[in-house]
């Protein structure tokens, strides 16, 4: 163990998500400054819709002789570009009473 000031710190532990976690032994003289919660922020993407096939209108003749105006809707392709990867942020929360 390495001593930093008055806090005993063990070597960092590598977590599965690639972060480093340090185990700290609290002392009686320590005071709580703030409390935090880890929040997973999803990845952000830029989404672009590209027209593949435009809308088409056409006439269709029924066997009864009636003409119908029909429409085929447009077809779009969605292209996603990664803007920012998923990450974990520390969100300040109310500390529980002791």
XYZ file of C-alpha atoms in Angstrom:
98
model
C 0.000 0.000 0.000
C 1.075 3.537 -0.690
C 0.387 6.333 1.801
C -0.929 9.636 0.461
C -1.287 12.224 3.237
C -3.399 10.565 5.908
C -5.424 8.332 3.579
C -4.301 4.768 2.899
C -4.684 3.991 -0.804
C -4.320 0.548 -2.331
C -3.060 0.162 -5.890
C -5.744 0.803 -8.514
C -7.887 -2.054 -9.770
C -8.731 -2.287 -13.480
C -12.472 -2.660 -14.060
C -14.160 -4.499 -16.944
C -15.214 -1.224 -18.586
C -11.619 0.029 -18.732
C -11.803 2.441 -15.771
C -9.543 2.437 -12.745
C -11.007 2.095 -9.259
C -9.099 2.907 -6.080
C -9.996 1.439 -2.699
C -9.672 4.022 0.098
C -9.833 3.383 3.830
C -11.874 6.129 5.544
C -10.715 7.588 8.845
C -12.738 8.948 11.770
C -11.418 12.451 11.090
C -12.701 12.462 7.486
C -15.781 14.521 6.619
C -18.158 13.988 3.748
C -17.996 16.738 1.120
C -20.421 15.426 -1.517
C -22.087 12.230 -2.735
C -22.156 11.038 -6.320
C -23.830 8.359 -8.389
C -22.413 6.841 -11.569
C -24.784 7.423 -14.493
C -24.419 5.588 -17.807
C -24.858 8.050 -20.695
C -25.735 6.312 -23.979
C -23.810 6.921 -27.172
C -24.919 9.844 -29.318
C -25.455 9.460 -33.048
C -26.108 11.837 -35.926
C -28.956 10.311 -37.942
C -29.409 11.213 -41.587
C -32.291 9.988 -43.726
C -31.362 9.475 -47.373
C -34.108 9.160 -49.980
C -33.812 5.821 -51.791
C -37.068 5.770 -53.758
C -39.352 8.820 -54.096
C -43.110 8.656 -53.671
C -44.918 7.486 -56.810
C -48.521 8.192 -57.766
C -50.269 6.126 -60.430
C -53.715 5.327 -61.733
C -55.139 1.824 -61.348
C -58.154 0.695 -63.379
C -60.546 -1.696 -61.642
C -62.510 -4.351 -63.544
C -65.615 -2.271 -62.837
C -64.123 0.569 -64.913
C -63.343 2.808 -61.925
C -59.963 4.574 -61.931
C -58.176 4.780 -58.597
C -55.318 7.141 -57.854
C -52.817 5.219 -55.760
C -49.578 6.228 -54.102
C -46.492 4.300 -53.094
C -44.798 5.987 -50.105
C -41.169 7.121 -50.310
C -38.434 4.808 -49.016
C -35.669 6.266 -46.852
C -32.404 4.754 -45.648
C -31.245 5.741 -42.182
C -27.520 6.422 -41.857
C -26.090 6.714 -38.352
C -22.745 8.321 -37.555
C -21.273 8.005 -34.058
C -20.801 11.458 -32.530
C -19.837 10.512 -28.966
C -19.303 7.083 -27.422
C -21.182 5.840 -24.376
C -19.647 6.980 -21.116
C -20.140 7.095 -17.374
C -20.568 10.476 -15.656
C -20.679 11.290 -11.967
C -23.985 12.902 -10.948
C -24.152 14.684 -7.625
C -26.928 13.354 -5.355
C -28.166 14.119 -1.860
C -26.049 12.351 0.758
C -27.848 9.858 2.992
C -27.921 10.725 6.705
C -25.445 8.846 8.838
